[in-house]
Amino acid sequence: MEVLGKPLVRKEDAALLSGRGRYADDIAEPKRTLQAHVIRSPHAHAMIGRIDARAALEIPGVVAVITGEDIAKISDPFLVAVKADVPQWSLAVERVRYVGEPVALVLAETRYIAEDAGEAVEIEYQQLPAIIDLRAAREKTSALVHESAKSNEVHTRAFTYGDPDAAFKAAHKIVKMTSEFPRQSFMPMECFVVVSEYRPADDSYEVMANFQGPFSTQPVMARACRVPGTRFRIKTPADSGGSFGIKLSVFPFMVLCGLASKIVGRPVKWVEDRLEHLVAASSGPNRITEVEAAVDKDGRITALKLDQIEDYGAFLRAPMPGPLYRMHGALTGAYAIQNLSVVSRVVMTNKMPSALIRGFGGPQMYLTLERLVQMIAREMGLDHLEVIKRNLIPAGSFPYKTAAGSLFDSGDYPRCVELATGGGRLEALMKRRDDARKSGKYYGIGFAAVVEPAMSNMGYLSTLLSPEAREKAGPKNGAVSLASVRVDALGAVSVTADCVVCGQGHETVLAQIVAEQLGLRIEDITVNLELDTANSDWSIAAGTYSCRFTPGTAVAAHIAAQRIRDKLSRIAAKQLNVLHTDIEFVKGKIRSKSNPDNAMAFGRVAGTAHWSPIMLPDGMDPALRETAVWAPPELTPPSHDDRINTSLTYGFVFDMCGVEIDPVTCEVKVEKYVSMHDAGRLLNPLIAEGQIRGAFVQGLATALYEEFVYDDGGSFLTGTFADYVVPTATELPELELMHIESPSPFTPLGAKGLAEGNCMSTPACIANAIADALGVENVQLPATPARINAMISGEEPARPAHVAPRQGIASAGTGGAKQKDARQIKGSGSVQVSASPEKVWEALLDPENLKSVIPGCHALEVVGPNDYRAEVSLGVGIIRGRFKAQVKLTDLKPNQSGRLGGSISGPLGNSSGTGLLKLVPDGGGTRIDYDYEVAVFGKAAAVGGRMIEGAAQIVISQFFAAFGRKLGGAPEKKSLAKRLGSLWGGKGTTK
Amino acid sequence: MRRVAKDTKARVTLTLNGKKTTGEAESRTLLTDFLRHEIGMTGTHVGCEHGVCGCCTVLIDGVAARACLTLAQAADGRSVETVESLTGLDGKLNPLQEALRDHHALQCGFCTPGILMSFTDFLKRVPDPTVEQVKDVLGGHICRCTGYQGLIDAMMDGAKRLRS
Ligand code: FES
Ligand code: FES
């Protein structure tokens, strides 16, 4: 091997280091392109009322405001893999189902104008109860995310392999646990970018986007636009600022911008910003898994029962529910367990839709399985590592058929464990643990063993259908990879392939593969990976996902290069007068092995194929271009008994770590981390290491930092990088990497995927170390200081009602989506006035009076009986500007009580509240008692909720103070001041 | 201080990578948008627009600054250097850039321009940094791809290369 397998530096880097990358937003857009701004739902669940765009359309430079109604007229809902009625268009139609859901699209000459106009569009919503908690969503009484689906659990399938019941009956012990995997994303640094153009002449769409595939969604997009696939052309740019699965989810916007272009007759560009990305781009699914293991007296697992409940948020976008089935064949992980029962459930909630994410189902599954193994050790008084070893698939049993049908290609798991724990590594950690514990610190050691699948069998998703339904639909299977190698008339070599650039160094590795075959240097090979569905090699399996590059695209390139090599050697053999088997390719020469002086320059031989077909061997076609299709036979469809080989190659990862937990700050410090990999042959060790290190820090983020947090009402609370904490170099632990190579027998290169392993292993390994350190059973990730604190000293007492919880690392802790009252505040107060209850009542129903007491009110319009719309100017803290307010009086009991409901919306989002008023006669005058609740939605909740709440409280106080003044009673000045003080952290009269 | 009325555009003239450059900007136009869309220098990237990720870092009068938190008008009359200044027309990389390449300190490369500019400034001031200092400066940037180790190694090595 001259070039392949060497740690060569990357071809990509020179441009990227000099600011000459060609990312999606760097490319000049077509002339007359309009810039788009997406108006998004501030509510988790609501009916969309009137959308009034008149004011927006008056702003110079604004061209159109497009709504779901417009979109629904010219497009169809996206196809869904599951048989459930959960239609989704590229804009919300009639109803919004998650905070951040696109509701309307503003098109303008510049992005600044489009955003201004977005603020001027008025949208009315009628709020519905939000379904946020995954468990609650499954209850029979739960409100529905999609009424048409009749249930929030839109898919359930049970599977049995072997005889789990018998194994459970015969078990020495049964160990049970529940694991919960949080919502998060791996957050690429570049957000979504789309430029779409509709061409009326042939009713076609041309879309440039930083889309990563899978291209199985291309037909979904085309169908939505009601055109054949050939008329929905997708181009991807030369560079992309990271994907990690997330850039699948740009696809609804590719359709949206295309439809918008059709409506206005001009190209449309949209660049997502970080707030939009955090709130609504894509999330990994959160999952609850109930698991039980039947264990023999030595700690060997004889059977597993899994109930996997996965939360896909508001919609099921193709190819969901992938994460629930991608690991299906490998559900027993690295262990020899032949009895298995599984229930897989897909549940809808009012959260952002879940989709592809690096690891794709593996992190969820291994957190369960690896925590379970640790629990087994604990409950049986055995050593954790010993239990792992006893259960591992033994060396020498490959290819190994798992219970659910995967065919593990190669490996030596016990050896990996020996190597990683050997060399004094484990001893050093144990010594550290002993020392730390002696000095009163929390210290734990964790392990995780993970089988890492790569290149998914396209048929895996059909496992969700019953065998009968599959029979009817016809078998689905395989994974096609395509690559082309061309040699021009001067001998210059170029490569194209069916992967999408996301930063993994594919250009370099493809050059290595081809250079290796042709005896050239990587500098001699030009690789172009700008995919264009109108003229590139691609199939529905194309794209960059599920580690398909190494076992897939790379192999196709290898085969194409071999064919070119074969053709060139036959041409050269004829001219050099030797047998073609005597030909070798060395350093730019094609020569006779037996007589190296008998040689021709590579370019000369190549030239023959172009210039002199007459000199070619008989029957050979001129020109030099080979397109190889690689479709490994191991990827068969699901069998009648539901066994499925979900992937082609299966690598192995064994991790070990030591963590110290500070008893005061409750911070988890990963002191030492060892990660052992067997990914078959490494094509470029430098790039391989980069992939592993990157995945490791993402796994670390899952374990300790990153989480999308919603409150009970569905407001999204982590809308900035200050709230959604991405680790930086400062959080980086010491990481030692090790490798062995067990080449895969199922691919000619012997290489397996390796870029997702640590996303799967690291969260589990760290969770196990935390469990070991604290001696706890339940480790909820991310293990933020607040959660660690709860593990050490029990749940915190409930917060006093008037104190808003803080966000960020220190608080995501109280339990993610279960967080109580996170953006809702309650309070009460009273005002004494000299007027009688009758007078007060009259004043309350009098719009003119209301106008004069609503703080900052310019105009009050009566829209119905006791129903008003007002325009107000506010200036409280950062909350400044003109807001629209709605005020409505209901539950009226004349002269006694009533309910005052209101909402304001403005530049930062919406806030709504209700207050119950009671009029109590009091010595000739009246005491007005009031209770109120305020909730904050949308952007405001995500980025500045605390400020908005404070402002809302002040406004309420001002309202009652003014109301009281108006009716002749002096407000309690002291109390008001105190009340104001309390909003900013002090203690006041709000109870 | 210069005053520009709302909704009007005013001329901004700055020395961009050593060349006098002029463009138009509203009072609210961010320096990132000005560089990328008005001038067309797309090497400076935008990752968050709220000052956390560091992708947009440029040098203003020689000091590293977040272009997403700087108004274009505020850069008027100043010198601004972007990642494009590090490489000449011949495409030859400087020692720091080479160190990043050799240590595989970039994958998608989206965070890279900002990190390069931060360290261009930092290594000028601290030519012989400790690993802790390097981690500290790097802590002002988010890289989603590399896992940081390559970057740390590259900065230590790059500093050494720059010193010799
Ligand atoms: S874009 Fe400026 S710091 Fe993120
Ligand atoms: S290289 Fe991709 S974000 Fe740093």
Tab-separated table of C-alpha atoms in Angstrom, chain A residues 409-535:
chain	number	residue	atom	x	y	z
A	409	ASP	CA	-18.900	-9.433	9.976
A	410	SER	CA	-15.717	-9.655	12.003
A	411	GLY	CA	-14.090	-8.711	15.278
A	412	ASP	CA	-12.434	-9.844	18.449
A	413	TYR	CA	-14.317	-8.165	21.252
A	414	PRO	CA	-12.581	-9.845	24.219
A	415	ARG	CA	-9.191	-8.855	22.848
A	416	CYS	CA	-10.265	-5.221	22.546
A	417	VAL	CA	-11.370	-5.286	26.179
A	418	GLU	CA	-8.101	-6.906	27.275
A	419	LEU	CA	-6.008	-4.368	25.403
A	420	ALA	CA	-7.930	-1.344	26.606
A	421	THR	CA	-8.000	-2.371	30.248
A	422	GLY	CA	-4.459	-3.741	30.095
A	423	GLY	CA	-1.140	-1.925	30.101
A	424	GLY	CA	-1.820	-0.772	33.648
A	425	ARG	CA	-4.688	1.486	32.456
A	426	LEU	CA	-7.434	-0.021	34.551
A	427	GLU	CA	-5.131	-0.441	37.550
A	428	ALA	CA	-4.213	3.240	37.412
A	429	LEU	CA	-7.903	4.180	37.322
A	430	MET	CA	-8.704	1.891	40.244
A	431	LYS	CA	-5.896	3.413	42.243
A	432	ARG	CA	-7.231	6.881	41.437
A	433	ARG	CA	-10.654	5.766	42.585
A	434	ASP	CA	-9.353	4.310	45.844
A	435	ASP	CA	-7.334	7.419	46.616
A	436	ALA	CA	-10.153	9.772	45.748
A	437	ARG	CA	-12.696	7.844	47.792
A	438	LYS	CA	-10.321	7.700	50.735
A	439	SER	CA	-10.124	11.455	50.718
A	440	GLY	CA	-13.906	11.733	50.691
A	441	LYS	CA	-14.459	12.428	47.009
A	442	TYR	CA	-16.885	10.873	44.578
A	443	TYR	CA	-15.058	8.885	41.958
A	444	GLY	CA	-16.381	6.268	39.557
A	445	ILE	CA	-15.195	4.056	36.733
A	446	GLY	CA	-17.404	3.333	33.755
A	447	PHE	CA	-17.264	0.931	30.837
A	448	ALA	CA	-19.226	0.562	27.641
A	449	ALA	CA	-19.049	-2.007	24.881
A	450	VAL	CA	-20.676	-1.064	21.632
A	451	VAL	CA	-21.142	-2.610	18.217
A	452	GLU	CA	-21.092	0.162	15.644
A	453	PRO	CA	-23.101	-0.540	12.504
A	454	ALA	CA	-22.343	1.116	9.180
A	455	MET	CA	-24.130	1.420	5.875
A	456	SER	CA	-27.759	0.754	6.521
A	457	ASN	CA	-29.754	-1.819	4.671
A	458	MET	CA	-32.421	0.250	2.900
A	459	GLY	CA	-34.832	-2.507	3.857
A	460	TYR	CA	-34.503	-1.995	7.598
A	461	LEU	CA	-37.352	0.470	7.802
A	462	SER	CA	-39.724	-2.038	6.241
A	463	THR	CA	-39.299	-4.113	9.412
A	464	LEU	CA	-41.900	-1.798	10.874
A	465	LEU	CA	-44.504	-3.384	8.599
A	466	SER	CA	-45.985	-6.747	9.424
A	467	PRO	CA	-44.655	-9.633	7.305
A	468	GLU	CA	-48.005	-9.693	5.476
A	469	ALA	CA	-47.855	-5.990	4.682
A	470	ARG	CA	-44.278	-6.402	3.490
A	471	GLU	CA	-45.341	-9.276	1.289
A	472	LYS	CA	-47.960	-7.059	-0.300
A	473	ALA	CA	-45.633	-4.097	-0.743
A	474	GLY	CA	-42.797	-6.194	-2.144
A	475	PRO	CA	-39.375	-6.681	-0.583
A	476	LYS	CA	-37.137	-3.731	0.270
A	477	ASN	CA	-33.434	-4.229	0.751
A	478	GLY	CA	-29.905	-3.343	-0.262
A	479	ALA	CA	-27.807	-0.227	-0.306
A	480	VAL	CA	-26.552	1.024	-3.623
A	481	SER	CA	-23.308	2.957	-3.900
A	482	LEU	CA	-22.058	4.667	-7.013
A	483	ALA	CA	-18.792	6.247	-8.022
A	484	SER	CA	-17.186	7.175	-11.318
A	485	VAL	CA	-13.557	7.485	-12.294
A	486	ARG	CA	-12.568	9.252	-15.500
A	487	VAL	CA	-9.188	9.720	-17.118
A	488	ASP	CA	-8.822	12.452	-19.714
A	489	ALA	CA	-6.696	12.512	-22.828
A	490	LEU	CA	-3.672	13.865	-20.952
A	491	GLY	CA	-3.967	11.340	-18.173
A	492	ALA	CA	-5.620	13.588	-15.585
A	493	VAL	CA	-7.881	11.581	-13.299
A	494	SER	CA	-11.152	12.757	-11.826
A	495	VAL	CA	-13.618	11.161	-9.460
A	496	THR	CA	-17.258	11.785	-8.669
A	497	ALA	CA	-19.317	9.850	-6.181
A	498	ASP	CA	-22.678	9.639	-4.466
A	499	CYS	CA	-21.719	11.080	-1.100
A	500	VAL	CA	-22.288	14.650	0.053
A	501	VAL	CA	-19.525	16.775	1.519
A	502	CYS	CA	-19.986	17.361	5.234
A	503	GLY	CA	-16.387	17.781	6.309
A	504	GLN	CA	-15.272	14.179	6.780
A	505	GLY	CA	-12.442	14.255	4.249
A	506	HIS	CA	-14.149	12.145	1.568
A	507	GLU	CA	-12.270	14.000	-1.140
A	508	THR	CA	-8.938	12.920	0.296
A	509	VAL	CA	-9.930	9.323	0.921
A	510	LEU	CA	-11.439	8.887	-2.544
A	511	ALA	CA	-8.230	10.309	-4.021
A	512	GLN	CA	-6.234	7.837	-1.945
A	513	ILE	CA	-8.324	4.899	-3.141
A	514	VAL	CA	-8.006	5.825	-6.795
A	515	ALA	CA	-4.342	6.870	-6.574
A	516	GLU	CA	-3.568	3.528	-4.978
A	517	GLN	CA	-4.989	1.621	-7.943
A	518	LEU	CA	-3.394	3.802	-10.575
A	519	GLY	CA	0.069	4.274	-9.107
A	520	LEU	CA	-0.433	8.016	-8.753
A	521	ARG	CA	-0.270	10.602	-5.975
A	522	ILE	CA	-3.372	12.093	-4.387
A	523	GLU	CA	-2.394	15.414	-5.935
A	524	ASP	CA	-2.948	13.795	-9.336
A	525	ILE	CA	-6.577	13.014	-8.595
A	526	THR	CA	-9.315	15.640	-8.780
A	527	VAL	CA	-12.394	14.824	-6.775
A	528	ASN	CA	-15.632	16.691	-7.279
A	529	LEU	CA	-18.407	15.957	-4.813
A	530	GLU	CA	-20.848	18.711	-5.739
A	531	LEU	CA	-23.793	16.445	-6.231
A	532	ASP	CA	-26.335	17.419	-8.865
A	533	THR	CA	-29.256	15.069	-9.332
A	534	ALA	CA	-29.525	16.175	-12.957
A	535	ASN	CA	-26.127	14.821	-13.937
